[in-house]
Amino acid sequence: MRWTRKDLLDLQSLSADEILAVLDTAREFKAVGERTIKKVPALRGKTVVNLFVEPSTRTRISFELAAQRLSADVINFTAEASSLRKGETLKDTARNLEALNADFIIIRHSAAGAPHFLARVLGAHVVNAGDGAHEHPTQGLLDVFTMREKKGRVAGLKVTVVGDILYSRVARSNVWALRRLGAEVTLCGPPTLVPPAFQRMGCRVTTDLRLAIADADVINLLRIQHERQRKTMFPSLGEYTSLFGISRARLREARPDVLIMHPGPINRGVEVDSDVADGGHSVILEQVTNGLAVRMAVLYLINGGESSGVAN
Ligand code: CP
């Protein structure tokens, strides 16, 4: 399948076929990454700019490496050292990058909708690397890729997402992709962070962790996003951990083959104990590895590539 999209802004608007095209293409790129020569010429002559106006470790480095593996030239824009600090607008900044022949702008921004705005004003391809509490589409894709790789399917999987759902762009992107591919999604956390309105996205909503994890094939744990919360959403971190943290004892109440996932960064001892994060059920670092293949697939498909041509 050939993608016809100029940009990747969210997963809400993607069809199941478009999501599956990314997953299938990423599988091919993962195989390329296991070869001695890991580079392909698909984006030779193209310029990719990482425009990160919010901190990132995994996503920024993963996009940088993905672009390099596709033979693109890569520019890492550092917001703190840029003229954004002198009052230049995001639009002017991005248009100047385009004037320097940027073909792709990968943007992370604290404002929901910033990538959509840039996509309207730029001819360059725009990829959303996380916008406020709205969406983090490549994280959603790499999470679904990892589930499909480990469990052999997505349709019918029972996936429980635990934590700060309200402020989580990862949760929203997971829900859109998982529901589109036929998984059953349960959202669990304190009532202030998991409002019943999420049921309208086709999810089961509960505050009972025991119920939420009992029959789950996958438990995806989220960080408390203190940077986005405008008020205290629960009494204390200690209380949060005792009710919603996953310890080894808690894990015994889940299925023996359950997968533990986390998008990172982890707050060890809060949403997950170290012996679970580093234990046999955890695929947290495999998610990071898969993120590289997924981001290569996204850049490749947006550039007009087809899955069958990946290995050349
Ligand atoms: N998962 C994720 O987005 O991590 P970073 O903030 O480090 O990119």
PDB file of N, CA, C and O and ligand atoms in Angstrom, residues 52 55-60 108 129 136 139 169-170 263-265 295, ligand 1:
ATOM      1  N   PHE A  52      12.272  20.243  18.224  1.00  0.00           N
ATOM      2  CA  PHE A  52      11.751  19.829  19.537  1.00  0.00           C
ATOM      3  C   PHE A  52      11.757  21.033  20.477  1.00  0.00           C
ATOM      4  O   PHE A  52      12.810  21.535  20.841  1.00  0.00           O
ATOM      5  N   PRO A  55      11.349  18.849  26.060  1.00  0.00           N
ATOM      6  CA  PRO A  55      12.410  17.847  26.229  1.00  0.00           C
ATOM      7  C   PRO A  55      12.026  16.477  25.680  1.00  0.00           C
ATOM      8  O   PRO A  55      10.849  16.110  25.630  1.00  0.00           O
ATOM      9  N   SER A  56      13.043  15.726  25.270  1.00  0.00           N
ATOM     10  CA  SER A  56      12.843  14.359  24.773  1.00  0.00           C
ATOM     11  C   SER A  56      14.182  13.640  24.770  1.00  0.00           C
ATOM     12  O   SER A  56      15.205  14.249  24.448  1.00  0.00           O
ATOM     13  N   THR A  57      14.167  12.387  25.104  1.00  0.00           N
ATOM     14  CA  THR A  57      15.346  11.535  24.903  1.00  0.00           C
ATOM     15  C   THR A  57      15.058  10.553  23.777  1.00  0.00           C
ATOM     16  O   THR A  57      15.653  10.602  22.699  1.00  0.00           O
ATOM     17  N   ARG A  58      14.088   9.657  24.017  1.00  0.00           N
ATOM     18  CA  ARG A  58      13.821   8.565  23.085  1.00  0.00           C
ATOM     19  C   ARG A  58      13.367   9.061  21.705  1.00  0.00           C
ATOM     20  O   ARG A  58      13.918   8.654  20.670  1.00  0.00           O
ATOM     21  N   THR A  59      12.353   9.910  21.669  1.00  0.00           N
ATOM     22  CA  THR A  59      11.735  10.260  20.386  1.00  0.00           C
ATOM     23  C   THR A  59      12.701  11.043  19.500  1.00  0.00           C
ATOM     24  O   THR A  59      12.829  10.775  18.304  1.00  0.00           O
ATOM     25  N   ARG A  60      13.400  12.003  20.087  1.00  0.00           N
ATOM     26  CA  ARG A  60      14.301  12.830  19.280  1.00  0.00           C
ATOM     27  C   ARG A  60      15.454  12.004  18.706  1.00  0.00           C
ATOM     28  O   ARG A  60      15.751  12.066  17.514  1.00  0.00           O
ATOM     29  N   ARG A 108       7.918  18.470  18.230  1.00  0.00           N
ATOM     30  CA  ARG A 108       7.337  18.228  19.558  1.00  0.00           C
ATOM     31  C   ARG A 108       7.095  19.588  20.185  1.00  0.00           C
ATOM     32  O   ARG A 108       7.980  20.461  20.189  1.00  0.00           O
ATOM     33  N   ALA A 129       5.616  14.694  16.885  1.00  0.00           N
ATOM     34  CA  ALA A 129       6.419  13.897  17.828  1.00  0.00           C
ATOM     35  C   ALA A 129       5.916  14.090  19.254  1.00  0.00           C
ATOM     36  O   ALA A 129       6.658  13.842  20.213  1.00  0.00           O
ATOM     37  N   HIS A 136       0.586  11.406  20.415  1.00  0.00           N
ATOM     38  CA  HIS A 136       1.992  11.055  20.188  1.00  0.00           C
ATOM     39  C   HIS A 136       1.940   9.859  19.235  1.00  0.00           C
ATOM     40  O   HIS A 136       2.120   8.711  19.626  1.00  0.00           O
ATOM     41  N   GLN A 139       4.565   7.037  18.998  1.00  0.00           N
ATOM     42  CA  GLN A 139       4.597   6.203  20.205  1.00  0.00           C
ATOM     43  C   GLN A 139       3.459   5.177  20.151  1.00  0.00           C
ATOM     44  O   GLN A 139       3.651   3.998  20.455  1.00  0.00           O
ATOM     45  N   ARG A 169      -0.827  12.080  26.055  1.00  0.00           N
ATOM     46  CA  ARG A 169      -0.948  11.964  24.593  1.00  0.00           C
ATOM     47  C   ARG A 169      -0.692  10.515  24.163  1.00  0.00           C
ATOM     48  O   ARG A 169      -1.229  10.050  23.164  1.00  0.00           O
ATOM     49  N   VAL A 170       0.134   9.792  24.958  1.00  0.00           N
ATOM     50  CA  VAL A 170       0.408   8.384  24.630  1.00  0.00           C
ATOM     51  C   VAL A 170      -0.877   7.568  24.760  1.00  0.00           C
ATOM     52  O   VAL A 170      -1.184   6.724  23.909  1.00  0.00           O
ATOM     53  N   PRO A 263       6.025   3.861  28.013  1.00  0.00           N
ATOM     54  CA  PRO A 263       6.642   4.672  26.960  1.00  0.00           C
ATOM     55  C   PRO A 263       7.933   5.341  27.401  1.00  0.00           C
ATOM     56  O   PRO A 263       8.724   5.790  26.560  1.00  0.00           O
ATOM     57  N   GLY A 264       8.169   5.425  28.722  1.00  0.00           N
ATOM     58  CA  GLY A 264       9.306   6.169  29.242  1.00  0.00           C
ATOM     59  C   GLY A 264       9.038   7.676  29.151  1.00  0.00           C
ATOM     60  O   GLY A 264       8.202   8.094  28.355  1.00  0.00           O
ATOM     61  N   PRO A 265       9.706   8.480  29.939  1.00  0.00           N
ATOM     62  CA  PRO A 265      10.617   8.089  31.005  1.00  0.00           C
ATOM     63  C   PRO A 265       9.869   7.485  32.192  1.00  0.00           C
ATOM     64  O   PRO A 265       8.734   7.889  32.478  1.00  0.00           O
ATOM     65  N   ARG A 295       9.669   4.638  13.100  1.00  0.00           N
ATOM     66  CA  ARG A 295       9.900   6.024  12.609  1.00  0.00           C
ATOM     67  C   ARG A 295      10.534   6.007  11.223  1.00  0.00           C
ATOM     68  O   ARG A 295      10.239   6.867  10.394  1.00  0.00           O
TER      69      ARG A 295
HETATM   70  N1   CP B   1       8.229   8.143  25.084  1.00  0.00           N
HETATM   71  C1   CP B   1       8.720   9.367  24.848  1.00  0.00           C
HETATM   72  O1   CP B   1       8.129  10.186  24.164  1.00  0.00           O
HETATM   73  O2   CP B   1       9.919   9.628  25.466  1.00  0.00           O
HETATM   74  P1   CP B   1      10.748  10.986  25.290  1.00  0.00           P
HETATM   75  O3   CP B   1       9.953  12.079  25.958  1.00  0.00           O
HETATM   76  O4   CP B   1      12.074  10.748  25.950  1.00  0.00           O
HETATM   77  O5   CP B   1      10.868  11.263  23.815  1.00  0.00           O
END
